Amino acid sequence: MSKTILLPIDLNNPDVSSAAPLNEALMMLDGGKLHVLSVVPEFGIAQVSGFFPKGHEKELLNSVGAALKDWVNTNVPASVDVHPHVVHGTVYDAILRVADKLAVDVIVMGAHRPDLADYLLGPNAARVVRHAKQSVYVVRN
């Protein structure tokens, strides 16, 4: 059983953010804290961010935060000590950084079935598994 679990979810990909990873995390949780994380990906090169209006990033983070709170309120039982987090950056790097900062015991994350591109580039779940200091439990959807 774990006292602190990090559950990264992708609000734009319901297959990866299905109930299965949440259910696994809830079964592992032993009266501790559940941290639910959503990552707003980087825009990439600096020239791309110049095409967005000033303050777009802050508005985006706020809207993702509101959507994450809605997801938590809809999907996580009220009896669970849950803490939603929204961060900005490269998905796998942000997950690792937050897991270390929060000193979680385990990361529980969903993963889709890999396609050919994933074998060449590596999905976020695979990168988290390879580089995390914590145990990582990957739930296939």
Tab-separated table of N, CA and C in Angstrom:
chain	number	residue	atom	x	y	z
A	1	MET	N	0.826	-1.179	0.000
A	1	MET	CA	0.000	0.000	0.000
A	1	MET	C	0.871	1.243	0.000
A	2	SER	N	0.348	2.291	-0.564
A	2	SER	CA	1.117	3.520	-0.710
A	2	SER	C	0.446	4.668	0.038
A	3	LYS	N	1.273	5.538	0.578
A	3	LYS	CA	0.771	6.706	1.296
A	3	LYS	C	0.609	7.924	0.397
A	4	THR	N	1.399	7.982	-0.666
A	4	THR	CA	1.336	9.129	-1.578
A	4	THR	C	1.454	8.631	-3.009
A	5	ILE	N	0.456	8.930	-3.821
A	5	ILE	CA	0.420	8.459	-5.210
A	5	ILE	C	0.267	9.647	-6.142
A	6	LEU	N	1.003	9.603	-7.247
A	6	LEU	CA	0.853	10.595	-8.312
A	6	LEU	C	0.124	9.936	-9.470
A	7	LEU	N	-0.964	10.550	-9.903
A	7	LEU	CA	-1.764	10.057	-11.019
A	7	LEU	C	-1.770	11.106	-12.122
A	8	PRO	N	-0.854	10.997	-13.091
A	8	PRO	CA	-0.887	11.937	-14.221
A	8	PRO	C	-2.028	11.565	-15.161
A	9	ILE	N	-2.787	12.548	-15.591
A	9	ILE	CA	-3.856	12.288	-16.543
A	9	ILE	C	-3.770	13.278	-17.695
A	10	ASP	N	-4.238	12.831	-18.837
A	10	ASP	CA	-4.296	13.670	-20.031
A	10	ASP	C	-5.762	13.970	-20.288
A	11	LEU	N	-6.184	15.168	-19.981
A	11	LEU	CA	-7.590	15.538	-20.121
A	11	LEU	C	-8.054	15.512	-21.571
A	12	ASN	N	-7.121	15.559	-22.521
A	12	ASN	CA	-7.478	15.542	-23.938
A	12	ASN	C	-7.520	14.141	-24.515
A	13	ASN	N	-7.142	13.133	-23.721
A	13	ASN	CA	-7.102	11.762	-24.216
A	13	ASN	C	-7.868	10.866	-23.250
A	14	PRO	N	-9.183	10.718	-23.446
A	14	PRO	CA	-9.976	9.932	-22.502
A	14	PRO	C	-9.553	8.470	-22.426
A	15	ASP	N	-8.934	7.927	-23.475
A	15	ASP	CA	-8.474	6.538	-23.425
A	15	ASP	C	-7.399	6.359	-22.363
A	16	VAL	N	-6.463	7.296	-22.275
A	16	VAL	CA	-5.379	7.209	-21.305
A	16	VAL	C	-5.858	7.638	-19.927
A	17	SER	N	-6.824	8.530	-19.872
A	17	SER	CA	-7.333	9.038	-18.595
A	17	SER	C	-8.626	8.336	-18.188
A	18	SER	N	-8.766	7.091	-18.590
A	18	SER	CA	-9.974	6.349	-18.258
A	18	SER	C	-10.036	6.049	-16.768
A	19	ALA	N	-11.068	5.380	-16.387
A	19	ALA	CA	-11.259	5.036	-14.975
A	19	ALA	C	-10.243	4.005	-14.490
A	20	ALA	N	-9.659	3.213	-15.377
A	20	ALA	CA	-8.761	2.134	-14.949
A	20	ALA	C	-7.557	2.625	-14.136
A	21	PRO	N	-6.794	3.628	-14.599
A	21	PRO	CA	-5.668	4.092	-13.777
A	21	PRO	C	-6.123	4.663	-12.435
A	22	LEU	N	-7.231	5.392	-12.420
A	22	LEU	CA	-7.747	5.944	-11.174
A	22	LEU	C	-8.135	4.822	-10.213
A	23	ASN	N	-8.827	3.812	-10.713
A	23	ASN	CA	-9.239	2.696	-9.863
A	23	ASN	C	-8.036	1.979	-9.274
A	24	GLU	N	-6.992	1.779	-10.064
A	24	GLU	CA	-5.775	1.136	-9.563
A	24	GLU	C	-5.131	1.991	-8.476
A	25	ALA	N	-5.078	3.296	-8.705
A	25	ALA	CA	-4.487	4.198	-7.709
A	25	ALA	C	-5.285	4.168	-6.415
A	26	LEU	N	-6.601	4.171	-6.520
A	26	LEU	CA	-7.437	4.158	-5.328
A	26	LEU	C	-7.280	2.851	-4.547
A	27	MET	N	-7.089	1.729	-5.259
A	27	MET	CA	-6.874	0.452	-4.579
A	27	MET	C	-5.534	0.418	-3.843
A	28	MET	N	-4.532	1.128	-4.384
A	28	MET	CA	-3.200	1.163	-3.775
A	28	MET	C	-3.115	2.143	-2.614
A	29	LEU	N	-3.969	3.136	-2.631
A	29	LEU	CA	-3.893	4.215	-1.648
A	29	LEU	C	-4.305	3.714	-0.268
A	30	ASP	N	-3.467	3.948	0.699
A	30	ASP	CA	-3.705	3.460	2.055
A	30	ASP	C	-3.928	4.637	2.998
A	31	GLY	N	-5.030	5.342	2.773
A	31	GLY	CA	-5.347	6.477	3.627
A	31	GLY	C	-4.438	7.678	3.435
A	32	GLY	N	-3.694	7.707	2.363
A	32	GLY	CA	-2.763	8.800	2.124
A	32	GLY	C	-3.310	9.825	1.144
A	33	LYS	N	-2.396	10.443	0.424
A	33	LYS	CA	-2.748	11.515	-0.511
A	33	LYS	C	-2.665	11.030	-1.951
A	34	LEU	N	-3.637	11.445	-2.729
A	34	LEU	CA	-3.633	11.212	-4.165
A	34	LEU	C	-3.379	12.549	-4.838
A	35	HIS	N	-2.291	12.642	-5.570
A	35	HIS	CA	-1.976	13.849	-6.340
A	35	HIS	C	-2.331	13.556	-7.795
A	36	VAL	N	-3.247	14.351	-8.353
A	36	VAL	CA	-3.646	14.201	-9.746
A	36	VAL	C	-2.987	15.326	-10.526
A	37	LEU	N	-2.263	14.945	-11.585
A	37	LEU	CA	-1.447	15.897	-12.340
A	37	LEU	C	-1.886	15.969	-13.788
A	38	SER	N	-1.998	17.175	-14.297
A	38	SER	CA	-2.195	17.400	-15.721
A	38	SER	C	-1.093	18.336	-16.199
A	39	VAL	N	-0.499	18.004	-17.332
A	39	VAL	CA	0.625	18.767	-17.865
A	39	VAL	C	0.189	19.503	-19.122
A	40	VAL	N	0.421	20.800	-19.135
A	40	VAL	CA	0.203	21.600	-20.343
A	40	VAL	C	1.525	21.569	-21.095
A	41	PRO	N	1.539	20.945	-22.291
A	41	PRO	CA	2.799	20.807	-23.026
A	41	PRO	C	3.377	22.160	-23.446
A	42	GLU	N	4.682	22.169	-23.617
A	42	GLU	CA	5.359	23.371	-24.101
A	42	GLU	C	4.978	23.626	-25.547
A	43	PHE	N	5.102	24.879	-25.954
A	43	PHE	CA	4.813	25.239	-27.336
A	43	PHE	C	5.918	24.803	-28.282
A	44	GLY	N	7.061	24.480	-27.757
A	44	GLY	CA	8.192	24.123	-28.598
A	44	GLY	C	9.127	25.308	-28.735
A	45	ILE	N	9.493	25.631	-29.956
A	45	ILE	CA	10.437	26.720	-30.173
A	45	ILE	C	9.803	28.068	-29.836
A	46	ALA	N	10.624	29.011	-29.452
A	46	ALA	CA	10.155	30.326	-28.995
A	46	ALA	C	9.345	31.055	-30.067
A	47	GLN	N	9.666	30.834	-31.326
A	47	GLN	CA	8.944	31.526	-32.390
A	47	GLN	C	7.471	31.142	-32.423
A	48	VAL	N	7.148	29.916	-32.024
A	48	VAL	CA	5.755	29.465	-32.043
A	48	VAL	C	4.944	30.225	-31.009
A	49	SER	N	5.505	30.426	-29.812
A	49	SER	CA	4.754	31.101	-28.758
A	49	SER	C	4.421	32.546	-29.135
A	50	GLY	N	5.173	33.132	-30.070
A	50	GLY	CA	4.909	34.491	-30.515
A	50	GLY	C	3.607	34.637	-31.284
A	51	PHE	N	3.043	33.549	-31.757
A	51	PHE	CA	1.785	33.593	-32.501
A	51	PHE	C	0.561	33.631	-31.584
A	52	PHE	N	0.759	33.423	-30.299
A	52	PHE	CA	-0.349	33.429	-29.352
A	52	PHE	C	-0.456	34.800	-28.699
A	53	PRO	N	-1.667	35.210	-28.341
A	53	PRO	CA	-1.823	36.524	-27.703
A	53	PRO	C	-1.166	36.555	-26.324
A	54	LYS	N	-0.812	37.751	-25.899
A	54	LYS	CA	-0.185	37.938	-24.596
A	54	LYS	C	-1.129	37.418	-23.503
A	55	GLY	N	-0.575	36.680	-22.567
A	55	GLY	CA	-1.366	36.119	-21.487
A	55	GLY	C	-2.034	34.796	-21.815
A	56	HIS	N	-1.801	34.280	-23.027
A	56	HIS	CA	-2.432	33.020	-23.447
A	56	HIS	C	-2.020	31.864	-22.541
A	57	GLU	N	-0.761	31.807	-22.176
A	57	GLU	CA	-0.276	30.705	-21.354
A	57	GLU	C	-0.975	30.674	-19.994
A	58	LYS	N	-1.115	31.839	-19.371
A	58	LYS	CA	-1.778	31.917	-18.070
A	58	LYS	C	-3.240	31.502	-18.193
A	59	GLU	N	-3.917	31.970	-19.226
A	59	GLU	CA	-5.311	31.589	-19.456
A	59	GLU	C	-5.440	30.089	-19.684
A	60	LEU	N	-4.510	29.521	-20.441
A	60	LEU	CA	-4.525	28.089	-20.714
A	60	LEU	C	-4.337	27.292	-19.426
A	61	LEU	N	-3.368	27.690	-18.601
A	61	LEU	CA	-3.132	27.010	-17.330
A	61	LEU	C	-4.358	27.100	-16.427
A	62	ASN	N	-5.008	28.264	-16.395
A	62	ASN	CA	-6.218	28.431	-15.586
A	62	ASN	C	-7.363	27.555	-16.086
A	63	SER	N	-7.538	27.476	-17.410
A	63	SER	CA	-8.635	26.662	-17.953
A	63	SER	C	-8.369	25.167	-17.738
A	64	VAL	N	-7.109	24.742	-17.860
A	64	VAL	CA	-6.774	23.340	-17.586
A	64	VAL	C	-6.973	23.047	-16.102
A	65	GLY	N	-6.618	24.001	-15.249
A	65	GLY	CA	-6.837	23.835	-13.809
A	65	GLY	C	-8.312	23.651	-13.485
A	66	ALA	N	-9.169	24.439	-14.110
A	66	ALA	CA	-10.608	24.313	-13.886
A	66	ALA	C	-11.120	22.966	-14.400
A	67	ALA	N	-10.639	22.553	-15.563
A	67	ALA	CA	-11.053	21.252	-16.119
A	67	ALA	C	-10.569	20.099	-15.241
A	68	LEU	N	-9.383	20.233	-14.682
A	68	LEU	CA	-8.850	19.187	-13.800
A	68	LEU	C	-9.680	19.108	-12.514
A	69	LYS	N	-10.037	20.256	-11.955
A	69	LYS	CA	-10.887	20.254	-10.745
A	69	LYS	C	-12.231	19.598	-11.035
A	70	ASP	N	-12.806	19.876	-12.209
A	70	ASP	CA	-14.062	19.233	-12.601
A	70	ASP	C	-13.884	17.722	-12.706
A	71	TRP	N	-12.763	17.290	-13.325
A	71	TRP	CA	-12.478	15.857	-13.473
A	71	TRP	C	-12.365	15.202	-12.103
A	72	VAL	N	-11.632	15.843	-11.206
A	72	VAL	CA	-11.456	15.308	-9.853
A	72	VAL	C	-12.808	15.227	-9.140
A	73	ASN	N	-13.598	16.293	-9.199
A	73	ASN	CA	-14.902	16.307	-8.525
A	73	ASN	C	-15.850	15.246	-9.078
A	74	THR	N	-15.733	14.956	-10.360
A	74	THR	CA	-16.592	13.966	-11.006
A	74	THR	C	-16.125	12.540	-10.753
A	75	ASN	N	-14.810	12.315	-10.695
A	75	ASN	CA	-14.284	10.955	-10.715
A	75	ASN	C	-13.695	10.436	-9.408
A	76	VAL	N	-13.249	11.312	-8.539
A	76	VAL	CA	-12.588	10.878	-7.309
A	76	VAL	C	-13.580	10.956	-6.151
A	77	PRO	N	-13.722	9.856	-5.401
A	77	PRO	CA	-14.649	9.880	-4.259
A	77	PRO	C	-14.296	10.994	-3.267
A	78	ALA	N	-15.314	11.580	-2.662
A	78	ALA	CA	-15.125	12.703	-1.733
A	78	ALA	C	-14.304	12.307	-0.511
A	79	SER	N	-14.252	11.035	-0.190
A	79	SER	CA	-13.511	10.574	0.988
A	79	SER	C	-12.000	10.538	0.778
A	80	VAL	N	-11.551	10.718	-0.456
A	80	VAL	CA	-10.122	10.651	-0.783
A	80	VAL	C	-9.470	12.018	-0.596
A	81	ASP	N	-8.300	12.023	0.033
A	81	ASP	CA	-7.507	13.251	0.179
A	81	ASP	C	-6.786	13.482	-1.143
A	82	VAL	N	-7.379	14.298	-2.007
A	82	VAL	CA	-6.868	14.482	-3.369
A	82	VAL	C	-6.390	15.917	-3.564
A	83	HIS	N	-5.302	16.050	-4.311
A	83	HIS	CA	-4.705	17.347	-4.584
A	83	HIS	C	-4.440	17.455	-6.091
A	84	PRO	N	-5.186	18.320	-6.802
A	84	PRO	CA	-4.929	18.496	-8.235
A	84	PRO	C	-3.755	19.457	-8.472
A	85	HIS	N	-2.983	19.171	-9.513
A	85	HIS	CA	-1.836	20.002	-9.889
A	85	HIS	C	-1.830	20.181	-11.408
A	86	VAL	N	-1.526	21.380	-11.851
A	86	VAL	CA	-1.320	21.660	-13.273
A	86	VAL	C	0.057	22.290	-13.413
A	87	VAL	N	0.864	21.722	-14.303
A	87	VAL	CA	2.197	22.262	-14.562
A	87	VAL	C	2.390	22.415	-16.064
A	88	HIS	N	3.437	23.106	-16.422
A	88	HIS	CA	3.751	23.401	-17.816
A	88	HIS	C	5.111	22.811	-18.139
A	89	GLY	N	5.232	22.160	-19.276
A	89	GLY	CA	6.529	21.631	-19.687
A	89	GLY	C	6.407	20.397	-20.548
A	90	THR	N	7.524	19.705	-20.719
A	90	THR	CA	7.543	18.440	-21.430
A	90	THR	C	6.863	17.411	-20.537
A	91	VAL	N	5.955	16.635	-21.088
A	91	VAL	CA	5.082	15.782	-20.282
A	91	VAL	C	5.881	14.858	-19.357
A	92	TYR	N	6.742	14.035	-19.922
A	92	TYR	CA	7.452	13.068	-19.074
A	92	TYR	C	8.366	13.760	-18.066
A	93	ASP	N	9.009	14.849	-18.456
A	93	ASP	CA	9.891	15.578	-17.544
A	93	ASP	C	9.089	16.204	-16.400
A	94	ALA	N	7.936	16.746	-16.711
A	94	ALA	CA	7.084	17.358	-15.684
A	94	ALA	C	6.595	16.307	-14.694
A	95	ILE	N	6.221	15.136	-15.178
A	95	ILE	CA	5.772	14.061	-14.291
A	95	ILE	C	6.894	13.676	-13.336
A	96	LEU	N	8.099	13.497	-13.861
A	96	LEU	CA	9.239	13.120	-13.018
A	96	LEU	C	9.565	14.210	-12.005
A	97	ARG	N	9.521	15.454	-12.448
A	97	ARG	CA	9.839	16.578	-11.576
A	97	ARG	C	8.833	16.694	-10.421
A	98	VAL	N	7.551	16.567	-10.738
A	98	VAL	CA	6.511	16.664	-9.718
A	98	VAL	C	6.581	15.466	-8.771
A	99	ALA	N	6.831	14.275	-9.296
A	99	ALA	CA	6.948	13.082	-8.450
A	99	ALA	C	8.065	13.255	-7.428
A	100	ASP	N	9.192	13.810	-7.860
A	100	ASP	CA	10.312	14.041	-6.942
A	100	ASP	C	9.974	15.138	-5.933
A	101	LYS	N	9.377	16.223	-6.404
A	101	LYS	CA	9.058	17.348	-5.521
A	101	LYS	C	8.073	16.938	-4.431
A	102	LEU	N	7.083	16.118	-4.791
A	102	LEU	CA	6.064	15.692	-3.837
A	102	LEU	C	6.484	14.458	-3.043
A	103	ALA	N	7.619	13.867	-3.410
A	103	ALA	CA	8.131	12.650	-2.746
A	103	ALA	C	7.074	11.553	-2.717
A	104	VAL	N	6.485	11.282	-3.866
A	104	VAL	CA	5.459	10.245	-3.939
A	104	VAL	C	6.088	8.858	-3.846
A	105	ASP	N	5.286	7.902	-3.403
A	105	ASP	CA	5.739	6.517	-3.312
A	105	ASP	C	5.673	5.811	-4.658
A	106	VAL	N	4.633	6.128	-5.411
A	106	VAL	CA	4.408	5.446	-6.682
A	106	VAL	C	3.706	6.391	-7.662
A	107	ILE	N	3.986	6.182	-8.935
A	107	ILE	CA	3.311	6.893	-10.022
A	107	ILE	C	2.406	5.867	-10.700
A	108	VAL	N	1.124	6.176	-10.823
A	108	VAL	CA	0.185	5.300	-11.525
A	108	VAL	C	-0.276	6.056	-12.756
A	109	MET	N	-0.026	5.477	-13.926
A	109	MET	CA	-0.409	6.195	-15.142
A	109	MET	C	-0.953	5.246	-16.196
A	110	GLY	N	-1.846	5.774	-16.992
A	110	GLY	CA	-2.402	5.027	-18.102
A	110	GLY	C	-1.496	5.117	-19.310
A	111	ALA	N	-1.617	4.138	-20.185
A	111	ALA	CA	-0.852	4.139	-21.436
A	111	ALA	C	-1.701	3.492	-22.522
A	112	HIS	N	-1.631	4.066	-23.690
A	112	HIS	CA	-2.364	3.498	-24.817
A	112	HIS	C	-1.531	2.382	-25.436
A	113	ARG	N	-2.151	1.612	-26.283
A	113	ARG	CA	-1.423	0.580	-27.028
A	113	ARG	C	-0.455	1.284	-27.978
A	114	PRO	N	0.805	0.882	-27.988
A	114	PRO	CA	1.785	1.581	-28.827
A	114	PRO	C	1.549	1.343	-30.310
A	115	ASP	N	1.850	2.379	-31.089
A	115	ASP	CA	1.845	2.214	-32.538
A	115	ASP	C	3.286	2.360	-33.020
A	116	LEU	N	3.497	2.308	-34.310
A	116	LEU	CA	4.853	2.300	-34.854
A	116	LEU	C	5.660	3.515	-34.426
A	117	ALA	N	5.055	4.687	-34.402
A	117	ALA	CA	5.775	5.908	-34.014
A	117	ALA	C	6.299	5.802	-32.586
A	118	ASP	N	5.560	5.139	-31.708
A	118	ASP	CA	6.000	5.000	-30.329
A	118	ASP	C	7.256	4.145	-30.208
A	119	TYR	N	7.411	3.165	-31.088
A	119	TYR	CA	8.607	2.333	-31.040
A	119	TYR	C	9.843	3.132	-31.439
A	120	LEU	N	9.657	4.128	-32.276
A	120	LEU	CA	10.787	4.936	-32.725
A	120	LEU	C	11.091	6.077	-31.759
A	121	LEU	N	10.058	6.711	-31.184
A	121	LEU	CA	10.239	7.895	-30.347
A	121	LEU	C	10.105	7.602	-28.855
A	122	GLY	N	9.289	6.660	-28.520
A	122	GLY	CA	9.046	6.340	-27.111
A	122	GLY	C	7.948	7.193	-26.532
A	123	PRO	N	6.880	6.567	-26.003
A	123	PRO	CA	5.791	7.330	-25.400
A	123	PRO	C	6.198	7.884	-24.042
A	124	ASN	N	5.388	8.791	-23.533
A	124	ASN	CA	5.677	9.396	-22.230
A	124	ASN	C	5.751	8.355	-21.121
A	125	ALA	N	4.848	7.379	-21.135
A	125	ALA	CA	4.853	6.351	-20.086
A	125	ALA	C	6.176	5.597	-20.070
A	126	ALA	N	6.690	5.263	-21.237
A	126	ALA	CA	7.963	4.529	-21.292
A	126	ALA	C	9.106	5.367	-20.744
A	127	ARG	N	9.109	6.635	-21.033
A	127	ARG	CA	10.167	7.515	-20.513
A	127	ARG	C	10.068	7.664	-19.001
A	128	VAL	N	8.856	7.764	-18.483
A	128	VAL	CA	8.683	7.859	-17.034
A	128	VAL	C	9.171	6.570	-16.377
A	129	VAL	N	8.797	5.431	-16.938
A	129	VAL	CA	9.235	4.144	-16.382
A	129	VAL	C	10.758	4.058	-16.349
A	130	ARG	N	11.412	4.472	-17.413
A	130	ARG	CA	12.881	4.364	-17.498
A	130	ARG	C	13.593	5.293	-16.534
A	131	HIS	N	13.027	6.452	-16.243
A	131	HIS	CA	13.783	7.467	-15.506
A	131	HIS	C	13.271	7.787	-14.100
A	132	ALA	N	12.138	7.260	-13.712
A	132	ALA	CA	11.570	7.592	-12.395
A	132	ALA	C	12.372	6.946	-11.276
A	133	LYS	N	12.503	7.672	-10.181
A	133	LYS	CA	13.123	7.137	-8.966
A	133	LYS	C	12.108	6.302	-8.183
A	134	GLN	N	10.836	6.557	-8.420
A	134	GLN	CA	9.747	5.873	-7.744
A	134	GLN	C	9.323	4.649	-8.550
A	135	SER	N	8.543	3.788	-7.923
A	135	SER	CA	7.906	2.706	-8.664
A	135	SER	C	6.867	3.316	-9.585
A	136	VAL	N	6.699	2.711	-10.746
A	136	VAL	CA	5.713	3.191	-11.715
A	136	VAL	C	4.813	2.027	-12.079
A	137	TYR	N	3.522	2.237	-11.954
A	137	TYR	CA	2.533	1.236	-12.289
A	137	TYR	C	1.810	1.734	-13.532
A	138	VAL	N	1.976	1.024	-14.648
A	138	VAL	CA	1.377	1.435	-15.916
A	138	VAL	C	0.140	0.584	-16.182
A	139	VAL	N	-0.967	1.256	-16.425
A	139	VAL	CA	-2.230	0.593	-16.684
A	139	VAL	C	-2.528	0.721	-18.173
A	140	ARG	N	-2.602	-0.410	-18.861
A	140	ARG	CA	-2.920	-0.400	-20.291
A	140	ARG	C	-4.404	-0.179	-20.483
A	141	ASN	N	-4.723	0.653	-21.451
A	141	ASN	CA	-6.132	0.899	-21.783
A	141	ASN	C	-6.454	0.256	-23.111
